[in-house]
Amino acid sequence: MRDAELREKRKLDSENEVRLGMLKNHLADNGFVLSEVDLNASFGASRDRLHDLQLKLQQTIRQHEEMEMGLQEILREKGRCRAEVDDAEFGIGVDEKCSGSF
């Protein structure tokens, strides 16, 4: 039983190290560079704080992905509208759904 508990703790520690690495990379990508000393002072080795930050990071990543998908859809719609406008220049007609502004 003790070996199983140790393996589980090692697994959790490993997962937390990966998450911490992802968080550090995300922060660095956004201009925040922290040393281990800064991290320990800032987080105080608080698992709750780390967990909250991980959730916030996941939420931010999810929102970013949703915005990217929305942007891609808008760009596809813009392309369809431009094609319809091009067709209209040749007398084919413009669909009403493309009458909005971009």
CSV table of N, CA and C in Angstrom, one decimal:
chain,number,residue,atom,x,y,z
A,1,MET,N,0.8,-1.2,0.0
A,1,MET,CA,0.0,0.0,0.0
A,1,MET,C,0.9,1.3,0.0
A,2,ARG,N,1.9,1.3,0.7
A,2,ARG,CA,2.8,2.4,0.8
A,2,ARG,C,3.5,2.7,-0.5
A,3,ASP,N,3.9,1.7,-1.3
A,3,ASP,CA,4.4,1.9,-2.6
A,3,ASP,C,3.4,2.6,-3.5
A,4,ALA,N,2.2,2.2,-3.5
A,4,ALA,CA,1.2,2.7,-4.3
A,4,ALA,C,1.0,4.2,-4.0
A,5,GLU,N,1.0,4.6,-2.7
A,5,GLU,CA,0.9,6.0,-2.3
A,5,GLU,C,2.0,6.8,-2.8
A,6,LEU,N,3.2,6.2,-2.7
A,6,LEU,CA,4.4,7.0,-3.2
A,6,LEU,C,4.4,7.1,-4.7
A,7,ARG,N,4.0,6.1,-5.4
A,7,ARG,CA,3.9,6.2,-6.9
A,7,ARG,C,2.8,7.3,-7.2
A,8,GLU,N,1.7,7.3,-6.5
A,8,GLU,CA,0.7,8.3,-6.8
A,8,GLU,C,1.2,9.7,-6.5
A,9,LYS,N,2.0,9.9,-5.4
A,9,LYS,CA,2.5,11.2,-5.1
A,9,LYS,C,3.5,11.6,-6.2
A,10,ARG,N,4.4,10.7,-6.6
A,10,ARG,CA,5.3,11.0,-7.7
A,10,ARG,C,4.6,11.4,-8.9
A,11,LYS,N,3.5,10.7,-9.3
A,11,LYS,CA,2.8,11.0,-10.4
A,11,LYS,C,2.2,12.5,-10.3
A,12,LEU,N,1.6,12.8,-9.2
A,12,LEU,CA,1.0,14.1,-9.0
A,12,LEU,C,2.1,15.2,-9.0
A,13,ASP,N,3.3,14.9,-8.4
A,13,ASP,CA,4.4,15.9,-8.5
A,13,ASP,C,4.8,16.1,-9.9
A,14,SER,N,4.9,15.0,-10.7
A,14,SER,CA,5.3,15.1,-12.1
A,14,SER,C,4.3,15.9,-12.9
A,15,GLU,N,3.0,15.7,-12.7
A,15,GLU,CA,1.9,16.4,-13.4
A,15,GLU,C,2.0,17.9,-13.0
A,16,ASN,N,2.2,18.2,-11.7
A,16,ASN,CA,2.3,19.6,-11.3
A,16,ASN,C,3.5,20.3,-11.9
A,17,GLU,N,4.6,19.6,-12.0
A,17,GLU,CA,5.8,20.1,-12.7
A,17,GLU,C,5.5,20.5,-14.1
A,18,VAL,N,4.8,19.6,-14.8
A,18,VAL,CA,4.4,19.9,-16.2
A,18,VAL,C,3.5,21.1,-16.3
A,19,ARG,N,2.5,21.1,-15.4
A,19,ARG,CA,1.6,22.3,-15.4
A,19,ARG,C,2.4,23.6,-15.0
A,20,LEU,N,3.3,23.5,-14.1
A,20,LEU,CA,4.1,24.7,-13.7
A,20,LEU,C,4.9,25.1,-14.9
A,21,GLY,N,5.5,24.2,-15.6
A,21,GLY,CA,6.2,24.5,-16.8
A,21,GLY,C,5.4,25.2,-17.9
A,22,MET,N,4.2,24.7,-18.1
A,22,MET,CA,3.2,25.3,-19.0
A,22,MET,C,2.9,26.7,-18.6
A,23,LEU,N,2.6,26.9,-17.3
A,23,LEU,CA,2.3,28.2,-16.8
A,23,LEU,C,3.5,29.2,-17.0
A,24,LYS,N,4.7,28.7,-16.7
A,24,LYS,CA,5.9,29.6,-16.8
A,24,LYS,C,6.0,30.0,-18.3
A,25,ASN,N,5.8,29.0,-19.2
A,25,ASN,CA,6.0,29.3,-20.6
A,25,ASN,C,4.9,30.3,-21.1
A,26,HIS,N,3.7,30.1,-20.6
A,26,HIS,CA,2.6,31.1,-21.0
A,26,HIS,C,2.9,32.5,-20.4
A,27,LEU,N,3.4,32.5,-19.2
A,27,LEU,CA,3.8,33.8,-18.6
A,27,LEU,C,4.9,34.5,-19.4
A,28,ALA,N,5.9,33.7,-19.7
A,28,ALA,CA,7.1,34.2,-20.5
A,28,ALA,C,6.6,34.7,-21.9
A,29,ASP,N,5.7,33.9,-22.5
A,29,ASP,CA,5.2,34.3,-23.8
A,29,ASP,C,4.5,35.7,-23.7
A,30,ASN,N,4.0,36.0,-22.6
A,30,ASN,CA,3.3,37.3,-22.4
A,30,ASN,C,4.1,38.3,-21.6
A,31,GLY,N,5.4,38.1,-21.6
A,31,GLY,CA,6.3,39.1,-21.0
A,31,GLY,C,6.6,39.1,-19.5
A,32,PHE,N,6.2,38.0,-18.9
A,32,PHE,CA,6.4,37.9,-17.4
A,32,PHE,C,7.4,36.8,-17.2
A,33,VAL,N,8.6,37.1,-16.8
A,33,VAL,CA,9.7,36.2,-16.5
A,33,VAL,C,9.9,36.1,-15.1
A,34,LEU,N,9.7,34.9,-14.5
A,34,LEU,CA,9.9,34.7,-13.1
A,34,LEU,C,10.9,33.7,-12.8
A,35,SER,N,11.7,33.9,-11.8
A,35,SER,CA,12.7,32.9,-11.3
A,35,SER,C,12.1,32.0,-10.3
A,36,GLU,N,12.7,31.0,-10.0
A,36,GLU,CA,12.2,30.0,-8.9
A,36,GLU,C,12.0,30.8,-7.6
A,37,VAL,N,12.9,31.7,-7.3
A,37,VAL,CA,12.8,32.5,-6.1
A,37,VAL,C,11.6,33.3,-6.1
A,38,ASP,N,11.3,33.9,-7.2
A,38,ASP,CA,10.1,34.7,-7.4
A,38,ASP,C,8.9,33.9,-7.2
A,39,LEU,N,8.9,32.7,-7.9
A,39,LEU,CA,7.7,31.8,-7.8
A,39,LEU,C,7.5,31.3,-6.4
A,40,ASN,N,8.5,30.9,-5.7
A,40,ASN,CA,8.3,30.5,-4.3
A,40,ASN,C,7.8,31.6,-3.4
A,41,ALA,N,8.4,32.8,-3.6
A,41,ALA,CA,7.9,33.9,-2.8
A,41,ALA,C,6.5,34.3,-3.2
A,42,SER,N,6.2,34.3,-4.5
A,42,SER,CA,4.8,34.7,-4.9
A,42,SER,C,3.8,33.7,-4.5
A,43,PHE,N,4.1,32.4,-4.8
A,43,PHE,CA,3.1,31.4,-4.6
A,43,PHE,C,3.1,30.8,-3.2
A,44,GLY,N,4.2,31.0,-2.5
A,44,GLY,CA,4.4,30.5,-1.1
A,44,GLY,C,4.1,29.0,-1.1
A,45,ALA,N,4.5,28.3,-2.1
A,45,ALA,CA,4.3,26.8,-2.2
A,45,ALA,C,2.8,26.5,-2.0
A,46,SER,N,1.9,27.3,-2.3
A,46,SER,CA,0.5,27.1,-2.0
A,46,SER,C,-0.1,26.3,-3.2
A,47,ARG,N,-0.5,25.1,-2.9
A,47,ARG,CA,-1.1,24.3,-4.0
A,47,ARG,C,-2.4,24.9,-4.4
A,48,ASP,N,-3.2,25.5,-3.5
A,48,ASP,CA,-4.4,26.1,-3.9
A,48,ASP,C,-4.2,27.3,-4.9
A,49,ARG,N,-3.2,28.1,-4.6
A,49,ARG,CA,-2.9,29.2,-5.5
A,49,ARG,C,-2.5,28.7,-6.9
A,50,LEU,N,-1.7,27.7,-6.9
A,50,LEU,CA,-1.2,27.1,-8.1
A,50,LEU,C,-2.4,26.5,-8.9
A,51,HIS,N,-3.3,25.9,-8.2
A,51,HIS,CA,-4.5,25.3,-8.8
A,51,HIS,C,-5.3,26.4,-9.4
A,52,ASP,N,-5.5,27.5,-8.7
A,52,ASP,CA,-6.3,28.6,-9.2
A,52,ASP,C,-5.7,29.2,-10.4
A,53,LEU,N,-4.4,29.3,-10.4
A,53,LEU,CA,-3.7,29.9,-11.6
A,53,LEU,C,-3.8,28.9,-12.8
A,54,GLN,N,-3.7,27.6,-12.5
A,54,GLN,CA,-3.9,26.6,-13.6
A,54,GLN,C,-5.3,26.7,-14.2
A,55,LEU,N,-6.3,26.8,-13.4
A,55,LEU,CA,-7.6,26.9,-13.9
A,55,LEU,C,-7.8,28.2,-14.7
A,56,LYS,N,-7.2,29.3,-14.2
A,56,LYS,CA,-7.3,30.6,-15.0
A,56,LYS,C,-6.6,30.4,-16.3
A,57,LEU,N,-5.5,29.8,-16.3
A,57,LEU,CA,-4.7,29.6,-17.6
A,57,LEU,C,-5.6,28.7,-18.5
A,58,GLN,N,-6.1,27.7,-18.0
A,58,GLN,CA,-7.0,26.8,-18.9
A,58,GLN,C,-8.2,27.6,-19.5
A,59,GLN,N,-8.8,28.4,-18.6
A,59,GLN,CA,-9.9,29.3,-19.1
A,59,GLN,C,-9.4,30.3,-20.1
A,60,THR,N,-8.3,30.9,-19.9
A,60,THR,CA,-7.8,31.8,-20.9
A,60,THR,C,-7.4,31.2,-22.2
A,61,ILE,N,-6.8,30.0,-22.1
A,61,ILE,CA,-6.5,29.3,-23.4
A,61,ILE,C,-7.8,28.9,-24.1
A,62,ARG,N,-8.8,28.4,-23.4
A,62,ARG,CA,-10.1,28.0,-24.0
A,62,ARG,C,-10.8,29.3,-24.6
A,63,GLN,N,-10.7,30.4,-23.9
A,63,GLN,CA,-11.3,31.6,-24.5
A,63,GLN,C,-10.6,32.0,-25.8
A,64,HIS,N,-9.2,31.9,-25.7
A,64,HIS,CA,-8.4,32.2,-26.9
A,64,HIS,C,-8.8,31.3,-28.1
A,65,GLU,N,-8.9,30.0,-27.8
A,65,GLU,CA,-9.3,29.1,-28.9
A,65,GLU,C,-10.7,29.4,-29.5
A,66,GLU,N,-11.6,29.7,-28.6
A,66,GLU,CA,-13.0,30.1,-29.0
A,66,GLU,C,-12.9,31.4,-29.9
A,67,MET,N,-12.1,32.3,-29.5
A,67,MET,CA,-12.0,33.6,-30.3
A,67,MET,C,-11.4,33.3,-31.6
A,68,GLU,N,-10.4,32.4,-31.6
A,68,GLU,CA,-9.7,32.1,-32.9
A,68,GLU,C,-10.7,31.4,-33.8
A,69,MET,N,-11.5,30.5,-33.3
A,69,MET,CA,-12.5,29.8,-34.1
A,69,MET,C,-13.5,30.8,-34.7
A,70,GLY,N,-14.0,31.8,-33.8
A,70,GLY,CA,-14.9,32.8,-34.2
A,70,GLY,C,-14.3,33.7,-35.3
A,71,LEU,N,-13.0,34.0,-35.2
A,71,LEU,CA,-12.3,34.8,-36.2
A,71,LEU,C,-12.3,34.1,-37.5
A,72,GLN,N,-11.9,32.8,-37.4
A,72,GLN,CA,-11.9,32.0,-38.7
A,72,GLN,C,-13.2,32.0,-39.4
A,73,GLU,N,-14.3,31.8,-38.6
A,73,GLU,CA,-15.6,31.8,-39.2
A,73,GLU,C,-15.9,33.2,-39.8
A,74,ILE,N,-15.6,34.3,-39.2
A,74,ILE,CA,-15.8,35.6,-39.7
A,74,ILE,C,-15.0,35.8,-41.0
A,75,LEU,N,-13.8,35.3,-41.0
A,75,LEU,CA,-12.9,35.4,-42.2
A,75,LEU,C,-13.5,34.6,-43.4
A,76,ARG,N,-14.0,33.4,-43.1
A,76,ARG,CA,-14.7,32.6,-44.1
A,76,ARG,C,-15.9,33.3,-44.7
A,77,GLU,N,-16.7,33.9,-43.8
A,77,GLU,CA,-17.9,34.6,-44.2
A,77,GLU,C,-17.5,35.8,-45.0
A,78,LYS,N,-16.4,36.5,-44.6
A,78,LYS,CA,-15.9,37.7,-45.4
A,78,LYS,C,-15.5,37.2,-46.8
A,79,GLY,N,-14.8,36.1,-46.9
A,79,GLY,CA,-14.4,35.6,-48.2
A,79,GLY,C,-15.6,35.2,-49.1
A,80,ARG,N,-16.7,34.6,-48.4
A,80,ARG,CA,-17.9,34.3,-49.2
A,80,ARG,C,-18.5,35.6,-49.7
A,81,CYS,N,-18.6,36.6,-48.8
A,81,CYS,CA,-19.2,37.9,-49.2
A,81,CYS,C,-18.4,38.6,-50.3
A,82,ARG,N,-17.1,38.5,-50.2
A,82,ARG,CA,-16.3,39.1,-51.3
A,82,ARG,C,-16.5,38.4,-52.6
A,83,ALA,N,-16.6,37.1,-52.5
A,83,ALA,CA,-16.9,36.4,-53.8
A,83,ALA,C,-18.2,36.7,-54.4
A,84,GLU,N,-19.2,37.0,-53.5
A,84,GLU,CA,-20.5,37.4,-54.0
A,84,GLU,C,-20.4,38.8,-54.6
A,85,VAL,N,-19.7,39.7,-53.9
A,85,VAL,CA,-19.5,41.0,-54.5
A,85,VAL,C,-18.8,40.9,-55.8
A,86,ASP,N,-17.8,40.1,-55.9
A,86,ASP,CA,-17.1,40.0,-57.2
A,86,ASP,C,-18.1,39.4,-58.3
A,87,ASP,N,-18.9,38.5,-57.9
A,87,ASP,CA,-19.9,37.9,-58.8
A,87,ASP,C,-20.9,39.0,-59.2
A,88,ALA,N,-21.2,39.9,-58.2
A,88,ALA,CA,-22.2,41.0,-58.5
A,88,ALA,C,-21.6,41.9,-59.6
A,89,GLU,N,-20.3,42.1,-59.5
A,89,GLU,CA,-19.7,43.0,-60.5
A,89,GLU,C,-19.8,42.5,-61.9
A,90,PHE,N,-20.0,41.2,-62.0
A,90,PHE,CA,-20.3,40.6,-63.3
A,90,PHE,C,-21.8,40.3,-63.6
A,91,GLY,N,-22.6,41.0,-62.7
A,91,GLY,CA,-24.0,40.9,-62.9
A,91,GLY,C,-24.7,39.6,-62.4
A,92,ILE,N,-24.1,38.9,-61.4
A,92,ILE,CA,-24.7,37.7,-60.9
A,92,ILE,C,-25.6,37.9,-59.7
A,93,GLY,N,-25.4,39.0,-58.9
A,93,GLY,CA,-26.2,39.3,-57.7
A,93,GLY,C,-25.5,39.0,-56.4
A,94,VAL,N,-25.9,39.8,-55.4
A,94,VAL,CA,-25.3,39.7,-54.1
A,94,VAL,C,-26.3,39.2,-53.1
A,95,ASP,N,-25.9,38.2,-52.3
A,95,ASP,CA,-26.8,37.7,-51.3
A,95,ASP,C,-27.0,38.7,-50.2
A,96,GLU,N,-28.2,38.8,-49.6
A,96,GLU,CA,-28.6,39.8,-48.6
A,96,GLU,C,-27.8,39.6,-47.3
A,97,LYS,N,-27.4,38.4,-47.0
A,97,LYS,CA,-26.7,38.2,-45.7
A,97,LYS,C,-25.3,38.8,-45.7
A,98,CYS,N,-24.8,39.2,-46.8
A,98,CYS,CA,-23.5,39.9,-46.9
A,98,CYS,C,-23.6,41.4,-46.9
A,99,SER,N,-24.8,41.9,-46.5
A,99,SER,CA,-24.9,43.4,-46.6
A,99,SER,C,-24.4,44.1,-45.4
A,100,GLY,N,-23.9,43.3,-44.3
A,100,GLY,CA,-23.3,43.9,-43.1
A,100,GLY,C,-22.0,44.5,-43.4
A,101,SER,N,-21.4,45.2,-42.5
A,101,SER,CA,-20.1,45.8,-42.7
A,101,SER,C,-19.0,44.9,-42.0
A,102,PHE,N,-17.8,45.0,-42.6
A,102,PHE,CA,-16.7,44.3,-42.0
A,102,PHE,C,-15.6,45.2,-41.6
